[in-house]
JSON list of C-alpha atoms in Angstrom, two decimals:
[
{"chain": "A", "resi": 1, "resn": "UNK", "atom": "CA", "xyz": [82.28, 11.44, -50.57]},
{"chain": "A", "resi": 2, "resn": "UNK", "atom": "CA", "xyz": [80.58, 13.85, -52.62]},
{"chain": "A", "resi": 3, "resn": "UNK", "atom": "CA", "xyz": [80.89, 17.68, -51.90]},
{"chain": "A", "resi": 4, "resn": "UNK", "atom": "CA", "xyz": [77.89, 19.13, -50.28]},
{"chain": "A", "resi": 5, "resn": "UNK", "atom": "CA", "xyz": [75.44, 21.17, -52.56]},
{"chain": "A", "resi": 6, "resn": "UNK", "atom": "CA", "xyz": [76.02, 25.15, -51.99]},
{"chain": "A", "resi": 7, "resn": "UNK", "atom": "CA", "xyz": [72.19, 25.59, -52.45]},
{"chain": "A", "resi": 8, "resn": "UNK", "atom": "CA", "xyz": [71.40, 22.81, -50.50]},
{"chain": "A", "resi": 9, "resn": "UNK", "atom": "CA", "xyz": [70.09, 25.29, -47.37]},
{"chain": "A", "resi": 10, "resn": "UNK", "atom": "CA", "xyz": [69.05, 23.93, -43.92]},
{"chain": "A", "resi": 11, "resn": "UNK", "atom": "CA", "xyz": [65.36, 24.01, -43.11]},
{"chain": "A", "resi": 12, "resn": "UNK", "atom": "CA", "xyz": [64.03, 27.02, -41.64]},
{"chain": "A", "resi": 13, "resn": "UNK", "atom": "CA", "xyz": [63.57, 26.32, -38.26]},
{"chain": "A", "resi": 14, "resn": "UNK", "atom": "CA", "xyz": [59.70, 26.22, -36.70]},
{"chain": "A", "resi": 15, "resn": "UNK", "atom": "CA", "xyz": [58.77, 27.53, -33.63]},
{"chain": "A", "resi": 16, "resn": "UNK", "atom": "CA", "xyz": [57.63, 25.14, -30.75]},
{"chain": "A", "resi": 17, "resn": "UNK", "atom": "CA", "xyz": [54.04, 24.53, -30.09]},
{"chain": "A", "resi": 18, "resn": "UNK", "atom": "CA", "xyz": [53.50, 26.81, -26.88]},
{"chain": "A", "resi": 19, "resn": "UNK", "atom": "CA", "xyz": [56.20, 28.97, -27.22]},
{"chain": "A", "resi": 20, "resn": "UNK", "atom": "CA", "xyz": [55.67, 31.69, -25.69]},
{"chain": "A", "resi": 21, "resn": "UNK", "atom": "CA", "xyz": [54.26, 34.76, -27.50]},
{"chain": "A", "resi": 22, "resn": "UNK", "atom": "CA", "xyz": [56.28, 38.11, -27.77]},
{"chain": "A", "resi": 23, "resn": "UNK", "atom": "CA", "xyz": [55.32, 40.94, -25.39]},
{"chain": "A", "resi": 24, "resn": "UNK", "atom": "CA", "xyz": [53.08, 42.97, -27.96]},
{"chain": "A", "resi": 25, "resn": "UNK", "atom": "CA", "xyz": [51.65, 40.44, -29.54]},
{"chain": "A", "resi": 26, "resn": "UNK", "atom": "CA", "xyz": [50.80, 38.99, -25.93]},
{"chain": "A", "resi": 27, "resn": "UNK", "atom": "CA", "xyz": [48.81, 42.33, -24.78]},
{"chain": "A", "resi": 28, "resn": "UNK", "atom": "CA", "xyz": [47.07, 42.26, -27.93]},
{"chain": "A", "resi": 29, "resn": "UNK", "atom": "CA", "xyz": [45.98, 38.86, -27.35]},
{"chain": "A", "resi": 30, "resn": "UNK", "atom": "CA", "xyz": [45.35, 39.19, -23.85]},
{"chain": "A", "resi": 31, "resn": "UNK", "atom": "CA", "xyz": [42.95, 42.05, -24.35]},
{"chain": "A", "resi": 32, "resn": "UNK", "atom": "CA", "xyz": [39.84, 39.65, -25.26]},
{"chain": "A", "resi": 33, "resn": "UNK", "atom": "CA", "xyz": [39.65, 39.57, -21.01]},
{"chain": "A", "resi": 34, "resn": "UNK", "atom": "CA", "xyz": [38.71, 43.06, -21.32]},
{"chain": "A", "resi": 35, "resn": "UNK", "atom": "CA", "xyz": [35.27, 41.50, -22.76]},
{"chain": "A", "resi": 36, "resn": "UNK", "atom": "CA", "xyz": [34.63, 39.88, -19.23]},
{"chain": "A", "resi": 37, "resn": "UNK", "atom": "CA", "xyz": [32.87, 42.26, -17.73]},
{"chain": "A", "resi": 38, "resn": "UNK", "atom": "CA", "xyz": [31.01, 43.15, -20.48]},
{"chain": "A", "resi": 39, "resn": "UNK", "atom": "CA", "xyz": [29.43, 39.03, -20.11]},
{"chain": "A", "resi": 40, "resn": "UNK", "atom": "CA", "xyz": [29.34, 39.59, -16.31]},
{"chain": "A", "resi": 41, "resn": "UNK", "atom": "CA", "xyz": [27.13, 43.08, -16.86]},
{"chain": "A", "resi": 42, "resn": "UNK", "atom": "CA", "xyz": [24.78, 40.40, -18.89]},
{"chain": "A", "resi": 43, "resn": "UNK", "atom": "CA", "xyz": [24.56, 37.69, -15.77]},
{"chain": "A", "resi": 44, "resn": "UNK", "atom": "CA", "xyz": [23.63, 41.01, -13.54]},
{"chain": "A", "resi": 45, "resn": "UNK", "atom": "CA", "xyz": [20.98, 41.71, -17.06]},
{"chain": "A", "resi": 46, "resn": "UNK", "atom": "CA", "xyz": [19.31, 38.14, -16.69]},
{"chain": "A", "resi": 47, "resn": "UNK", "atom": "CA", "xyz": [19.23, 38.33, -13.50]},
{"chain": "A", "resi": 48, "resn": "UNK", "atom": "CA", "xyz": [16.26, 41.65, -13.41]},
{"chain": "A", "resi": 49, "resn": "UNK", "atom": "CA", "xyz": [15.07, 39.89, -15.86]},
{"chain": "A", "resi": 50, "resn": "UNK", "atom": "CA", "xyz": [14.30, 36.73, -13.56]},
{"chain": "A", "resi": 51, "resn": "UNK", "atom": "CA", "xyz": [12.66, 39.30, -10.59]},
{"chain": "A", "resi": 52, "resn": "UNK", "atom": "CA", "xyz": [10.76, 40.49, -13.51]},
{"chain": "A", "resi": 53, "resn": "UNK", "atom": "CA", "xyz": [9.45, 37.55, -14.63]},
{"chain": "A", "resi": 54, "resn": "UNK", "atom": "CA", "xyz": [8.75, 36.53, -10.81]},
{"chain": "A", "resi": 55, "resn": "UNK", "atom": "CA", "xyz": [6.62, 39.52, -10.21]},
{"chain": "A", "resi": 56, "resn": "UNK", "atom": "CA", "xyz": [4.66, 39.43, -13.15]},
{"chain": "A", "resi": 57, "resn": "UNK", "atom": "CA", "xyz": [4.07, 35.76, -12.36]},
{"chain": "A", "resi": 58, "resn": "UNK", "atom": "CA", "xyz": [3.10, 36.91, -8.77]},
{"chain": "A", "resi": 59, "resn": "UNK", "atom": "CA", "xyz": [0.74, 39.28, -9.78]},
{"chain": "A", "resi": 60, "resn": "UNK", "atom": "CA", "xyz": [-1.07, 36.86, -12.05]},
{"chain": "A", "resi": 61, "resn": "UNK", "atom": "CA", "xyz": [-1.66, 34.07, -9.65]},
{"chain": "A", "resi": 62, "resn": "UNK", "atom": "CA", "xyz": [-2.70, 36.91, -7.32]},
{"chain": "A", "resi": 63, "resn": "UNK", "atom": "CA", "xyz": [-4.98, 38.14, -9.60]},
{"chain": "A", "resi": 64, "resn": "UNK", "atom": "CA", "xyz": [-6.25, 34.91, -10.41]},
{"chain": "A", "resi": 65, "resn": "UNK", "atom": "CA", "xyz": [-7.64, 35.05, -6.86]},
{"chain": "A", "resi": 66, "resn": "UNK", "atom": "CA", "xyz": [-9.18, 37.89, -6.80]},
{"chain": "A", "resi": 67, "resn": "UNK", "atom": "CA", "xyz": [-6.54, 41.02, -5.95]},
{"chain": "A", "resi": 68, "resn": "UNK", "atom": "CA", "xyz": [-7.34, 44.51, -7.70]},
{"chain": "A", "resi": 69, "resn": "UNK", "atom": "CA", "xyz": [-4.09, 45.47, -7.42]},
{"chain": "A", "resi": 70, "resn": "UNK", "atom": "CA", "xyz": [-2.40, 42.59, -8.80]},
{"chain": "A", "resi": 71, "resn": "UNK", "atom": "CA", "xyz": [-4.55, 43.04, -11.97]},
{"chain": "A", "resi": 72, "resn": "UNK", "atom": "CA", "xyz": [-4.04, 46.73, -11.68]},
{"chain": "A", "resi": 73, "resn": "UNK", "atom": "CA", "xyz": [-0.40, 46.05, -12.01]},
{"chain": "A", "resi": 74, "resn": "UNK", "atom": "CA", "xyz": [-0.61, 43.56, -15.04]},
{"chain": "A", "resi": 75, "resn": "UNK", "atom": "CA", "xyz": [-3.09, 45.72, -17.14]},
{"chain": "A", "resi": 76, "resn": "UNK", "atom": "CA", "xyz": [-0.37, 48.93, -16.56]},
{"chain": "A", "resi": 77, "resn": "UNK", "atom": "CA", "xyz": [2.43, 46.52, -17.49]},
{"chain": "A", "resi": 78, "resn": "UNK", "atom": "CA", "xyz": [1.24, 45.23, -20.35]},
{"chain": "A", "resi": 79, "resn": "UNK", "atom": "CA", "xyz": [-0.32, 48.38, -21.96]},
{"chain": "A", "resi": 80, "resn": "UNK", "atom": "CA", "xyz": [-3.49, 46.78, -22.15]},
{"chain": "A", "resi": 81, "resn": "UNK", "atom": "CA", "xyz": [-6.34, 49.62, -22.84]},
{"chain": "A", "resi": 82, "resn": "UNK", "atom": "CA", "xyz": [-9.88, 49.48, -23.35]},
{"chain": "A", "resi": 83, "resn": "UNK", "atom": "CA", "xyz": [-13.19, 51.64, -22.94]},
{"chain": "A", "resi": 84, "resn": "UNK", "atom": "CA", "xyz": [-14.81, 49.22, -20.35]},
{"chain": "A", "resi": 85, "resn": "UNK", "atom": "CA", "xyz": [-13.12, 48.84, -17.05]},
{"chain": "A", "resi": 86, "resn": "UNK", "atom": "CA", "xyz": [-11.06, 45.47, -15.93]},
{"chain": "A", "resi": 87, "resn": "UNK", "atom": "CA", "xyz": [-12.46, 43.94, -13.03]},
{"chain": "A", "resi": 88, "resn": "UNK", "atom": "CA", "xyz": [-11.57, 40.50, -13.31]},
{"chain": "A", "resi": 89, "resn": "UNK", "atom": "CA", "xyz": [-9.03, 38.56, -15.61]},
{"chain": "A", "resi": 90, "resn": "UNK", "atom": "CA", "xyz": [-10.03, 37.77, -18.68]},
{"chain": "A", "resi": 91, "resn": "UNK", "atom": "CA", "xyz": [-8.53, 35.73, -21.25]},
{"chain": "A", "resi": 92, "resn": "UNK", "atom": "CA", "xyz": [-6.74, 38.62, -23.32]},
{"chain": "A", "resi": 93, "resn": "UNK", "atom": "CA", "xyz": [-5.01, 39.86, -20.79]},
{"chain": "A", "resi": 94, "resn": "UNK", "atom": "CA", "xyz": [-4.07, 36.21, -19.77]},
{"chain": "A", "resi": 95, "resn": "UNK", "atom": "CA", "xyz": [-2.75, 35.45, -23.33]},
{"chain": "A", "resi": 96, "resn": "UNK", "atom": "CA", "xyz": [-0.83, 39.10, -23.17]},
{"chain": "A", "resi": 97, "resn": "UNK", "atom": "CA", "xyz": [0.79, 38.02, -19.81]},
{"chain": "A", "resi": 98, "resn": "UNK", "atom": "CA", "xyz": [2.16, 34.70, -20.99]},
{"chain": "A", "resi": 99, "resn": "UNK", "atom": "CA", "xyz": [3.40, 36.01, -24.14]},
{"chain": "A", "resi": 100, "resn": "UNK", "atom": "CA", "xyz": [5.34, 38.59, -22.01]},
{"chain": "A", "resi": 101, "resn": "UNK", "atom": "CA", "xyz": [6.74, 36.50, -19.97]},
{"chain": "A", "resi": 102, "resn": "UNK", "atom": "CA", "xyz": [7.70, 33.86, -22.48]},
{"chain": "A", "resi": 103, "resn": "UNK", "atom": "CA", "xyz": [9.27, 36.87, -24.43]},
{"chain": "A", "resi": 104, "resn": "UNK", "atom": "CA", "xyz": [11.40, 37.06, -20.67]},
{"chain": "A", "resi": 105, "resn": "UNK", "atom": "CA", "xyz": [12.04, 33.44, -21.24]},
{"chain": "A", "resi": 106, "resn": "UNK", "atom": "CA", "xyz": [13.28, 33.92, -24.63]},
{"chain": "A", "resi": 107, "resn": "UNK", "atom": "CA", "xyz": [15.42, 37.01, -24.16]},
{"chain": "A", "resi": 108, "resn": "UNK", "atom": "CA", "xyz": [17.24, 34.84, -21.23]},
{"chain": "A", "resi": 109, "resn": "UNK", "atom": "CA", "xyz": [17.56, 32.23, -23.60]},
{"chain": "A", "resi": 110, "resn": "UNK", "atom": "CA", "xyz": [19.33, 34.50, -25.96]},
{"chain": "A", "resi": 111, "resn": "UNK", "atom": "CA", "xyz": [21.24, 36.13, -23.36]},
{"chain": "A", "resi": 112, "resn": "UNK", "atom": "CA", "xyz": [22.81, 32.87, -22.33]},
{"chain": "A", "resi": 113, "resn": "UNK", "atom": "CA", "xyz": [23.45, 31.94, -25.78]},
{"chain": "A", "resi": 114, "resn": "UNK", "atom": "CA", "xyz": [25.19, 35.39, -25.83]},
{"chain": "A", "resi": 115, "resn": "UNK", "atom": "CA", "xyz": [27.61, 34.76, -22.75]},
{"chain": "A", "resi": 116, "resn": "UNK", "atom": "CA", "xyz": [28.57, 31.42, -23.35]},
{"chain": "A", "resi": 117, "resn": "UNK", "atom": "CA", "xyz": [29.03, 31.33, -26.79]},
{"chain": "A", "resi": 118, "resn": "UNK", "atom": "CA", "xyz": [30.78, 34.65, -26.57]},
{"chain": "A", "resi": 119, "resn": "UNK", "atom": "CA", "xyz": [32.95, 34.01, -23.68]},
{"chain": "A", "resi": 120, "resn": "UNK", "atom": "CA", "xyz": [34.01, 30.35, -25.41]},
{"chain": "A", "resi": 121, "resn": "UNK", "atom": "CA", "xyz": [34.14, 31.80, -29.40]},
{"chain": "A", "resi": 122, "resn": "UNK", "atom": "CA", "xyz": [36.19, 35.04, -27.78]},
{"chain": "A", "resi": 123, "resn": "UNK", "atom": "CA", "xyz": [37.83, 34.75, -24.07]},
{"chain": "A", "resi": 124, "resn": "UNK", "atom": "CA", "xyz": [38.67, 31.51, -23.54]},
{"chain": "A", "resi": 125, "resn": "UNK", "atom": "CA", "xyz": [37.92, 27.66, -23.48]},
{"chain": "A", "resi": 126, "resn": "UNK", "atom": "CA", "xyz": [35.23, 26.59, -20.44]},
{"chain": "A", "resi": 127, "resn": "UNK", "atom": "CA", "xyz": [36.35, 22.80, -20.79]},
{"chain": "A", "resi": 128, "resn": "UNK", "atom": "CA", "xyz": [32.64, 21.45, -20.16]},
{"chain": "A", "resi": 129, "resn": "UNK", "atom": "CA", "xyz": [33.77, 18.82, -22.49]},
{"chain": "A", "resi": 130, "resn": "UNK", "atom": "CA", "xyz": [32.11, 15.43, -21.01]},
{"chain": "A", "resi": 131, "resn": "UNK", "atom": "CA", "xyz": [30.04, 17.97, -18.61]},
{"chain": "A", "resi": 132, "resn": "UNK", "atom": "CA", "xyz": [26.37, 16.73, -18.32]},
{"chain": "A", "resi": 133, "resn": "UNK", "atom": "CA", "xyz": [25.02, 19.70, -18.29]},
{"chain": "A", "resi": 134, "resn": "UNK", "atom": "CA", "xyz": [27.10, 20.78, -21.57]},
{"chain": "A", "resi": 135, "resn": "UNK", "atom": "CA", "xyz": [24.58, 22.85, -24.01]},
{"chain": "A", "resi": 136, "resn": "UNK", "atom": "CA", "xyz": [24.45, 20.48, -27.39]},
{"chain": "A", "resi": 137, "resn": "UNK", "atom": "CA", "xyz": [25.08, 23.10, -29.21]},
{"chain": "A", "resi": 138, "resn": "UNK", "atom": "CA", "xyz": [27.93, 24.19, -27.98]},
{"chain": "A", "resi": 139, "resn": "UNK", "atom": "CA", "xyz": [29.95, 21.70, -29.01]},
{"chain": "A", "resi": 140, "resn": "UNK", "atom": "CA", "xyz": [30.28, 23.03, -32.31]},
{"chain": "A", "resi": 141, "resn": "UNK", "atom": "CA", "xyz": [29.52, 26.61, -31.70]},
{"chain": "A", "resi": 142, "resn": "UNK", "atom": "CA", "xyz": [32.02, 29.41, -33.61]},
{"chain": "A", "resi": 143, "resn": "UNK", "atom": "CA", "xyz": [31.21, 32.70, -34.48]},
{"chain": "A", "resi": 144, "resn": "UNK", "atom": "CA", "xyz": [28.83, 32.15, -37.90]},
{"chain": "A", "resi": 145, "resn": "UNK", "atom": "CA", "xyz": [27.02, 29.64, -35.96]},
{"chain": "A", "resi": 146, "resn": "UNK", "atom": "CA", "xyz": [26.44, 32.08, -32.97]},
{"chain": "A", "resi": 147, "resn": "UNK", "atom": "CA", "xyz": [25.83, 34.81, -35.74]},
{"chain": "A", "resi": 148, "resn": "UNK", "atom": "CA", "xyz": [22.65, 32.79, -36.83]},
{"chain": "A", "resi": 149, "resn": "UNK", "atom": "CA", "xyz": [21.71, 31.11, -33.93]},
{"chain": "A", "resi": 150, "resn": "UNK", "atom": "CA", "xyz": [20.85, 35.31, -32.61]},
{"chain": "A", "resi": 151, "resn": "UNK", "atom": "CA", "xyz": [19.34, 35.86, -35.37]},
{"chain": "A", "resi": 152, "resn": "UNK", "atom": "CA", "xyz": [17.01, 32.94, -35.02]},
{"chain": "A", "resi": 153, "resn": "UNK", "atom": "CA", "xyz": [16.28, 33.78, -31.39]},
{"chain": "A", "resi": 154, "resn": "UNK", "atom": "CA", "xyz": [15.31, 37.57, -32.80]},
{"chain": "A", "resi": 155, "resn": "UNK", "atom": "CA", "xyz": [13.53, 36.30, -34.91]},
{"chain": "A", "resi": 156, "resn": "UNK", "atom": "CA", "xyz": [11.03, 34.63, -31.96]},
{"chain": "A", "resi": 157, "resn": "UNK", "atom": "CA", "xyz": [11.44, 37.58, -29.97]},
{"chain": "A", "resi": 158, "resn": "UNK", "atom": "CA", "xyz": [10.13, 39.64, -32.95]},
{"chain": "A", "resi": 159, "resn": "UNK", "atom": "CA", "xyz": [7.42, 37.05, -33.29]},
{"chain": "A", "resi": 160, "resn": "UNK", "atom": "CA", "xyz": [6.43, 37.59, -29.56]},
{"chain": "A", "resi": 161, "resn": "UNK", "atom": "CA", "xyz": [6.07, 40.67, -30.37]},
{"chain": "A", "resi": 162, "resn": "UNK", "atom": "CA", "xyz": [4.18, 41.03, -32.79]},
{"chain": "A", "resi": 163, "resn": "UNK", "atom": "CA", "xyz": [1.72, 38.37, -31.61]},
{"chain": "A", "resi": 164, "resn": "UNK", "atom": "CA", "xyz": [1.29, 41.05, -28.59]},
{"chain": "A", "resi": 165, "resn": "UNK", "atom": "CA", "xyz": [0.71, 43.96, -30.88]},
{"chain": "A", "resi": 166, "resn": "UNK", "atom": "CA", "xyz": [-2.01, 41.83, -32.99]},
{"chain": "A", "resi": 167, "resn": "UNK", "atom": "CA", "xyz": [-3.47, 41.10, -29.81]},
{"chain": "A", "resi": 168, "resn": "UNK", "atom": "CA", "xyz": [-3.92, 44.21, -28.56]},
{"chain": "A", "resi": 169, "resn": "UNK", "atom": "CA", "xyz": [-3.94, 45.93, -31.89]},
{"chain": "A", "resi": 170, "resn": "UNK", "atom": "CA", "xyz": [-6.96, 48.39, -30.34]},
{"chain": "A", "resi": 171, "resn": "UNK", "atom": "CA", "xyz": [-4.22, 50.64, -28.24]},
{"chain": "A", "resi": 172, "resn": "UNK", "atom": "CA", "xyz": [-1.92, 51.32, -31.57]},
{"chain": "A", "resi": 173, "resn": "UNK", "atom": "CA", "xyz": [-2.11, 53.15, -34.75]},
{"chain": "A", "resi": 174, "resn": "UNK", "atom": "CA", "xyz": [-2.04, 51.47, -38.37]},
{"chain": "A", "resi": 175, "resn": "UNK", "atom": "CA", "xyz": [0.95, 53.20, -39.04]},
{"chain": "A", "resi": 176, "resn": "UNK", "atom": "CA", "xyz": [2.55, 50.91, -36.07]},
{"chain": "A", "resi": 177, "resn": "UNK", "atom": "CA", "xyz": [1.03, 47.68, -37.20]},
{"chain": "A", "resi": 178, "resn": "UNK", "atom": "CA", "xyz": [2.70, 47.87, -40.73]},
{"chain": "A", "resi": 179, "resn": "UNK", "atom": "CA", "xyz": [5.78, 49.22, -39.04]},
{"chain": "A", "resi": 180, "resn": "UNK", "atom": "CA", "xyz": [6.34, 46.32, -36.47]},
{"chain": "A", "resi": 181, "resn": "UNK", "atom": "CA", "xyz": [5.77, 44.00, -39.71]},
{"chain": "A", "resi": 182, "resn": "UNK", "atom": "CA", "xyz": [7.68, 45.21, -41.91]},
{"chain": "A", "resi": 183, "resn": "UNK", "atom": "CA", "xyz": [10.35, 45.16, -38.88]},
{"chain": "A", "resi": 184, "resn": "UNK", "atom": "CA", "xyz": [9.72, 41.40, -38.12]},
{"chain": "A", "resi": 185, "resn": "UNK", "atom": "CA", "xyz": [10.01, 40.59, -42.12]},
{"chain": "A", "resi": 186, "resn": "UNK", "atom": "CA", "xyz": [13.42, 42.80, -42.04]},
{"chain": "A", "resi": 187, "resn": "UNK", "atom": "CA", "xyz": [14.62, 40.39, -39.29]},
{"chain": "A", "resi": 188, "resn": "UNK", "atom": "CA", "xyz": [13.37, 37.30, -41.21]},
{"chain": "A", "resi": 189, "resn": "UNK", "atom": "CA", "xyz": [15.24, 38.19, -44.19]},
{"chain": "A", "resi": 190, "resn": "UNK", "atom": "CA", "xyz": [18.14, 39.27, -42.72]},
{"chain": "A", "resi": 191, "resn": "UNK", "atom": "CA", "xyz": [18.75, 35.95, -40.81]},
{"chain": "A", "resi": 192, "resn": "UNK", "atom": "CA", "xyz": [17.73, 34.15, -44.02]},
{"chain": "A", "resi": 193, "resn": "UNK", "atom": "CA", "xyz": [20.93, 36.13, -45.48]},
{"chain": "A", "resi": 194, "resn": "UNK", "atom": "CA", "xyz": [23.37, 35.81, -42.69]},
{"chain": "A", "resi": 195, "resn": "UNK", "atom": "CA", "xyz": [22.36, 31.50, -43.03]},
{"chain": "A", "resi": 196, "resn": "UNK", "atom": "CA", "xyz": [22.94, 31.73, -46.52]},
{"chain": "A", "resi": 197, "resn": "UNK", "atom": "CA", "xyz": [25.84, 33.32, -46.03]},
{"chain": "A", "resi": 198, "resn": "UNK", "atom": "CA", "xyz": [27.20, 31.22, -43.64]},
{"chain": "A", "resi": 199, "resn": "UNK", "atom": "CA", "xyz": [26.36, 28.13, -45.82]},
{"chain": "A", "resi": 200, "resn": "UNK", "atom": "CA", "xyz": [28.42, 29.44, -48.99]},
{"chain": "A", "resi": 201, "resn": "UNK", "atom": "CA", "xyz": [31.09, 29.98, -46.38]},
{"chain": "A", "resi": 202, "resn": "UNK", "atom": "CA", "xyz": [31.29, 26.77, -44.89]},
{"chain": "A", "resi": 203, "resn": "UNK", "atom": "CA", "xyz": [30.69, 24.80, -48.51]},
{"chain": "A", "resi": 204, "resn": "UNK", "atom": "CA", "xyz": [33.51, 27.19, -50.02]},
{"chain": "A", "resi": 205, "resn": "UNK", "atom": "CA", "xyz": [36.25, 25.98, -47.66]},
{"chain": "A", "resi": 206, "resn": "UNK", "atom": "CA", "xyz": [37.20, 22.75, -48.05]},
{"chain": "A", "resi": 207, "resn": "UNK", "atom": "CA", "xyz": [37.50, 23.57, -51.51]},
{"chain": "A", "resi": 208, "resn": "UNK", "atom": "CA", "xyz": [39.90, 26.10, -50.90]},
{"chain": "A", "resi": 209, "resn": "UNK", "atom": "CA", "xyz": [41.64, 24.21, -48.42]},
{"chain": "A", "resi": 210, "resn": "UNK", "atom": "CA", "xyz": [42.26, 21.35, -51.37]},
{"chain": "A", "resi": 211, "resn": "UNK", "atom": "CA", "xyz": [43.40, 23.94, -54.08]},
{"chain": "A", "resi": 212, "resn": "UNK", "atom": "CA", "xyz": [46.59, 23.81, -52.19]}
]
């Protein structure tokens, strides 16, 4: 029997899968809940902006048939100016209607992508796994896919916009016009960059994870 090797050390132990966490590291960990009610202050967001969108909606069927004050109420909401008076609804302030409340539409479509991608890249797991109703793109949502998946939705928001402005490019200055472009091409690029970013990322991985 051959004498055992002095240098010959026993593994270092590993720790258990689901052991549990020491106390420090265990508040730090646990203090992602304090981003709850942050995501709960956006339901109680989306939610004006769904009484918004009914009203406005209201007021243009009403004004469709016929109500002054409905039409009152969209031409003041929209910011729609001009020298002759609005009696009836015409097709520009029809088209400036829809595109606002599309851009509702949109900003609730970016809120949601903002509290459940954020509550299931940050707080915790939803297990909607096999869920019908599961968003597609969750599935493979993490934090540079949320990154440009915002950016994209600015990106139509800014778009909305802008279409408005165009639109009703009478009530604002030139100075304005070039602004809210250059703004909407600053938002362009920058979600070009944060994609292209993300791509390098996400192609640069795998080969650091085979250098090893």
């Amino acid at each position: 029997m051959s004498a055992p090797d002095p240098f010959d050390r026993p593994p270092t132990p590993v720790p258990a899968r689901g052991s549990p966490l020491r106390p420090l590291p265990k508040l730090i960990f646990a203090s992602r809940w304090l981003q709850l009610p942050l995501y709960l202050g956006l339901i109680v967001a989306q939610a004006v902006y769904v009484v918004h969108f009914l009203v406005e909606l209201l007021h243009l069927v009403e004004a469709a048939f016929g109500s002054k004050e409905a039409l009152k109420a969209l031409v003041t909401s929209i910011g729609y100016k001009t020298t002759a008076s609005v009696d009836t609804l015409n097709e520009t302030v029809i088209m400036l209607v829809v595109l606002a409340l599309i851009d509702v539409v949109m900003i609730s479509n970016l809120l949601i992508m903002v509290i459940v991608g954020g509550y299931e890249t940050f707080v915790s797991r939803m297990d909607l796994e096999g869920h019908r109703d599961q968003p597609e793109w969750l599935s493979h949502v993490n934090a540079s896919v949320l990154k440009v998946k915002l950016a994209t939705a600015i990106i139509g928001i800014s778009s909305i916009h802008l279409l408005k402005t165009f639109i009703n490019a009478d009530n604002y200055t030139d100075r304005v016009l070039i602004a809210q472009t250059v703004i909407h091409i600053a938002f362009l690029f920058s979600a070009m960059a944060i994609a292209y970013t993300d791509k390098l990322m996400t192609s640069n991985a795998p080969k650091a994870g085979g250098s090893h």
